[in-house]
Amino acid sequence: MSKTKFILGLFDDPDDMMHGIEKLQKNSVPIYDVYTPMPIHGIEDKLGIKESRLGYVAFCCGCIGATVIFSIIYYTLVHDWPMNVGGKPSFAMPNFVPFTFEWTILFTAFGMTIAFFAATHLFPGRAPRVMDLRATDDRFVIAINAKGNIPHDDITNLLKEAGAVEVKHNDRKYVSYE
């Protein structure tokens, strides 16, 4: 039994890679992931990647930040230690706006950072997951999960027909930098 975990098709040109994605999809070969050294316009639609939900996380974190600081300020200045300064009311909204705005931004920034690291598994100190080291330099890589897929020779032929300059059968999940 083959120990191959991934079949990697390496391309020189992004157009050839897009053609390779089309060819694989026409033959019902599921693509694990695509690695590129630069952003490629339209690749998300072609791969069927859903739109990010990080905007919802930002909104929720901002609402939590605004609610937390508004509650703290309201409790402190109105209930716990009300002060009469020049006859102004204790609950004067203009006094609450700067703090509420700043904490909304603060909670949104921290919440988005934590959510991004959690969603992408890029926690600080974690080893990077790279299929082929040239994917960040000059190659466009299509990774195909080899387990339970059509025969590996057929996938290799499809990638070669699409213009792959190299096809690798990877027996490890990721390449280490060592």
mmCIF file of C-alpha atoms in Angstrom:
data_model
loop_
_atom_site.group_PDB
_atom_site.id
_atom_site.type_symbol
_atom_site.label_atom_id
_atom_site.label_comp_id
_atom_site.label_asym_id
_atom_site.label_seq_id
_atom_site.Cartn_x
_atom_site.Cartn_y
_atom_site.Cartn_z
ATOM 1 C CA MET A 1 0.000 0.000 0.000
ATOM 2 C CA SER A 2 1.265 3.453 -0.916
ATOM 3 C CA LYS A 3 2.331 5.809 1.861
ATOM 4 C CA THR A 4 1.669 8.871 -0.290
ATOM 5 C CA LYS A 5 -0.400 11.434 1.617
ATOM 6 C CA PHE A 6 -0.435 14.255 -0.932
ATOM 7 C CA ILE A 7 0.168 14.637 -4.627
ATOM 8 C CA LEU A 8 1.640 18.032 -5.430
ATOM 9 C CA GLY A 9 1.451 19.617 -8.855
ATOM 10 C CA LEU A 10 3.970 22.451 -9.230
ATOM 11 C CA PHE A 11 3.329 25.092 -11.880
ATOM 12 C CA ASP A 12 5.421 27.981 -13.231
ATOM 13 C CA ASP A 13 2.488 30.049 -14.423
ATOM 14 C CA PRO A 14 -0.727 31.007 -12.591
ATOM 15 C CA ASP A 15 -2.786 30.504 -15.768
ATOM 16 C CA ASP A 16 -1.519 26.926 -16.066
ATOM 17 C CA MET A 17 -2.389 26.375 -12.410
ATOM 18 C CA MET A 18 -5.940 27.670 -12.963
ATOM 19 C CA HIS A 19 -6.212 25.355 -15.977
ATOM 20 C CA GLY A 20 -5.018 22.508 -13.734
ATOM 21 C CA ILE A 21 -7.710 23.309 -11.167
ATOM 22 C CA GLU A 22 -10.373 23.219 -13.904
ATOM 23 C CA LYS A 23 -9.048 19.911 -15.253
ATOM 24 C CA LEU A 24 -9.040 18.296 -11.806
ATOM 25 C CA GLN A 25 -12.538 19.556 -11.029
ATOM 26 C CA LYS A 26 -13.879 18.242 -14.361
ATOM 27 C CA ASN A 27 -12.533 14.805 -13.420
ATOM 28 C CA SER A 28 -14.013 15.031 -9.876
ATOM 29 C CA VAL A 29 -10.655 15.078 -8.132
ATOM 30 C CA PRO A 30 -11.022 16.934 -4.799
ATOM 31 C CA ILE A 31 -8.335 19.571 -4.258
ATOM 32 C CA TYR A 32 -6.929 19.788 -0.723
ATOM 33 C CA ASP A 33 -5.426 23.269 -1.060
ATOM 34 C CA VAL A 34 -3.610 25.628 -3.426
ATOM 35 C CA TYR A 35 -0.439 27.507 -2.453
ATOM 36 C CA THR A 36 0.721 30.562 -4.387
ATOM 37 C CA PRO A 37 3.534 33.102 -3.917
ATOM 38 C CA MET A 38 1.134 35.959 -4.709
ATOM 39 C CA PRO A 39 -2.632 36.560 -4.626
ATOM 40 C CA ILE A 40 -4.492 35.152 -7.642
ATOM 41 C CA HIS A 41 -7.719 36.922 -8.614
ATOM 42 C CA GLY A 42 -10.729 34.601 -8.793
ATOM 43 C CA ILE A 43 -9.143 31.546 -7.189
ATOM 44 C CA GLU A 44 -11.524 31.604 -4.203
ATOM 45 C CA ASP A 45 -14.562 31.362 -6.472
ATOM 46 C CA LYS A 46 -12.991 28.591 -8.520
ATOM 47 C CA LEU A 47 -12.171 26.537 -5.408
ATOM 48 C CA GLY A 48 -15.550 27.261 -3.784
ATOM 49 C CA ILE A 49 -14.114 28.965 -0.719
ATOM 50 C CA LYS A 50 -16.798 30.651 1.367
ATOM 51 C CA GLU A 51 -16.627 34.322 2.268
ATOM 52 C CA SER A 52 -14.909 35.022 5.585
ATOM 53 C CA ARG A 53 -17.026 35.437 8.711
ATOM 54 C CA LEU A 54 -14.436 37.605 10.456
ATOM 55 C CA GLY A 55 -16.631 40.682 9.881
ATOM 56 C CA TYR A 56 -19.245 39.204 12.194
ATOM 57 C CA VAL A 57 -16.543 38.567 14.790
ATOM 58 C CA ALA A 58 -15.426 42.200 14.500
ATOM 59 C CA PHE A 59 -18.965 43.473 15.017
ATOM 60 C CA CYS A 60 -19.544 41.233 18.050
ATOM 61 C CA CYS A 61 -16.204 42.164 19.635
ATOM 62 C CA GLY A 62 -16.915 45.866 19.079
ATOM 63 C CA CYS A 63 -20.355 45.528 20.699
ATOM 64 C CA ILE A 64 -18.849 43.696 23.666
ATOM 65 C CA GLY A 65 -16.151 46.376 24.083
ATOM 66 C CA ALA A 66 -18.691 49.216 23.924
ATOM 67 C CA THR A 67 -21.006 47.464 26.376
ATOM 68 C CA VAL A 68 -18.219 46.687 28.852
ATOM 69 C CA ILE A 69 -16.796 50.207 29.033
ATOM 70 C CA PHE A 70 -20.202 51.882 28.956
ATOM 71 C CA SER A 71 -21.284 49.699 31.897
ATOM 72 C CA ILE A 72 -18.097 50.422 33.835
ATOM 73 C CA ILE A 73 -18.313 54.178 33.301
ATOM 74 C CA TYR A 74 -22.038 54.291 34.022
ATOM 75 C CA TYR A 75 -21.643 52.310 37.247
ATOM 76 C CA THR A 76 -18.631 54.359 38.367
ATOM 77 C CA LEU A 77 -19.861 57.868 37.524
ATOM 78 C CA VAL A 78 -23.603 57.496 38.126
ATOM 79 C CA HIS A 79 -24.154 54.875 40.828
ATOM 80 C CA ASP A 80 -20.960 54.326 42.792
ATOM 81 C CA TRP A 81 -19.371 57.791 42.966
ATOM 82 C CA PRO A 82 -21.581 60.520 41.486
ATOM 83 C CA MET A 83 -19.997 63.970 41.553
ATOM 84 C CA ASN A 84 -21.697 67.309 41.109
ATOM 85 C CA VAL A 85 -19.287 69.386 39.030
ATOM 86 C CA GLY A 86 -20.685 72.799 38.167
ATOM 87 C CA GLY A 87 -24.272 71.524 38.270
ATOM 88 C CA LYS A 88 -23.782 69.112 35.336
ATOM 89 C CA PRO A 89 -25.753 65.864 35.444
ATOM 90 C CA SER A 90 -23.916 62.669 36.424
ATOM 91 C CA PHE A 91 -25.105 60.902 33.271
ATOM 92 C CA ALA A 92 -23.760 63.254 30.592
ATOM 93 C CA MET A 93 -23.448 61.307 27.313
ATOM 94 C CA PRO A 94 -20.656 63.437 25.777
ATOM 95 C CA ASN A 95 -18.384 62.325 28.627
ATOM 96 C CA PHE A 96 -18.995 58.648 27.729
ATOM 97 C CA VAL A 97 -18.296 58.866 23.978
ATOM 98 C CA PRO A 98 -14.446 58.940 23.852
ATOM 99 C CA PHE A 99 -13.986 55.999 26.228
ATOM 100 C CA THR A 100 -16.713 53.977 24.547
ATOM 101 C CA PHE A 101 -15.219 54.594 21.107
ATOM 102 C CA GLU A 102 -11.678 53.680 22.191
ATOM 103 C CA TRP A 103 -12.725 50.463 23.922
ATOM 104 C CA THR A 104 -14.846 49.473 20.931
ATOM 105 C CA ILE A 105 -11.763 49.768 18.709
ATOM 106 C CA LEU A 106 -9.541 48.016 21.278
ATOM 107 C CA PHE A 107 -11.847 45.015 21.701
ATOM 108 C CA THR A 108 -12.369 44.784 17.939
ATOM 109 C CA ALA A 109 -8.627 44.771 17.246
ATOM 110 C CA PHE A 110 -7.812 42.160 19.878
ATOM 111 C CA GLY A 111 -10.857 40.051 19.018
ATOM 112 C CA MET A 112 -10.022 40.063 15.298
ATOM 113 C CA THR A 113 -6.397 39.120 15.986
ATOM 114 C CA ILE A 114 -7.385 36.211 18.231
ATOM 115 C CA ALA A 115 -10.101 35.053 15.815
ATOM 116 C CA PHE A 116 -7.701 35.223 12.857
ATOM 117 C CA PHE A 117 -5.043 33.180 14.653
ATOM 118 C CA ALA A 118 -7.663 30.648 15.763
ATOM 119 C CA ALA A 119 -9.220 30.315 12.298
ATOM 120 C CA THR A 120 -5.911 29.936 10.456
ATOM 121 C CA HIS A 121 -4.044 27.938 13.104
ATOM 122 C CA LEU A 122 -1.217 30.471 13.041
ATOM 123 C CA PHE A 123 -0.651 30.742 16.770
ATOM 124 C CA PRO A 124 2.711 32.281 17.734
ATOM 125 C CA GLY A 125 5.341 29.582 18.200
ATOM 126 C CA ARG A 126 3.602 27.069 15.962
ATOM 127 C CA ALA A 127 5.661 25.568 13.152
ATOM 128 C CA PRO A 128 4.466 26.713 9.719
ATOM 129 C CA ARG A 129 2.617 24.180 7.571
ATOM 130 C CA VAL A 130 4.172 24.231 4.133
ATOM 131 C CA MET A 131 3.686 21.621 1.406
ATOM 132 C CA ASP A 132 6.640 22.736 -0.716
ATOM 133 C CA LEU A 133 9.122 25.454 0.206
ATOM 134 C CA ARG A 134 9.075 26.886 -3.339
ATOM 135 C CA ALA A 135 5.356 27.738 -2.965
ATOM 136 C CA THR A 136 6.330 30.996 -1.260
ATOM 137 C CA ASP A 137 9.031 31.798 -3.803
ATOM 138 C CA ASP A 138 8.328 30.987 -7.443
ATOM 139 C CA ARG A 139 5.992 27.994 -7.772
ATOM 140 C CA PHE A 140 2.224 27.599 -7.777
ATOM 141 C CA VAL A 141 1.277 24.373 -5.987
ATOM 142 C CA ILE A 142 -1.922 22.334 -6.144
ATOM 143 C CA ALA A 143 -2.118 19.822 -3.296
ATOM 144 C CA ILE A 144 -4.391 16.801 -3.711
ATOM 145 C CA ASN A 145 -5.187 14.408 -0.880
ATOM 146 C CA ALA A 146 -4.010 10.997 -2.113
ATOM 147 C CA LYS A 147 -6.011 8.892 0.337
ATOM 148 C CA GLY A 148 -9.218 7.478 -1.125
ATOM 149 C CA ASN A 149 -8.781 9.203 -4.450
ATOM 150 C CA ILE A 150 -8.610 7.978 -8.037
ATOM 151 C CA PRO A 151 -5.375 6.193 -9.040
ATOM 152 C CA HIS A 152 -2.312 8.338 -8.494
ATOM 153 C CA ASP A 153 -1.072 7.843 -12.069
ATOM 154 C CA ASP A 154 -4.302 9.356 -13.412
ATOM 155 C CA ILE A 155 -3.887 12.419 -11.185
ATOM 156 C CA THR A 156 -0.258 12.728 -12.251
ATOM 157 C CA ASN A 157 -1.273 12.590 -15.924
ATOM 158 C CA LEU A 158 -4.003 15.219 -15.403
ATOM 159 C CA LEU A 159 -1.508 17.566 -13.751
ATOM 160 C CA LYS A 160 1.105 17.022 -16.480
ATOM 161 C CA GLU A 161 -1.512 17.665 -19.196
ATOM 162 C CA ALA A 162 -2.483 20.919 -17.467
ATOM 163 C CA GLY A 163 1.117 22.160 -17.600
ATOM 164 C CA ALA A 164 2.666 21.099 -14.311
ATOM 165 C CA VAL A 165 6.455 21.339 -14.469
ATOM 166 C CA GLU A 166 6.819 18.848 -11.624
ATOM 167 C CA VAL A 167 4.560 16.356 -9.848
ATOM 168 C CA LYS A 168 5.615 15.159 -6.404
ATOM 169 C CA HIS A 169 4.206 12.356 -4.271
ATOM 170 C CA ASN A 170 4.615 13.579 -0.717
ATOM 171 C CA ASP A 171 4.684 10.974 2.078
ATOM 172 C CA ARG A 172 4.621 13.546 4.878
ATOM 173 C CA LYS A 173 1.866 15.964 5.685
ATOM 174 C CA TYR A 174 4.102 19.041 5.723
ATOM 175 C CA VAL A 175 7.694 19.951 4.966
ATOM 176 C CA SER A 176 9.828 20.994 7.910
ATOM 177 C CA TYR A 177 12.367 23.806 7.748
ATOM 178 C CA GLU A 178 15.141 21.752 9.332
#
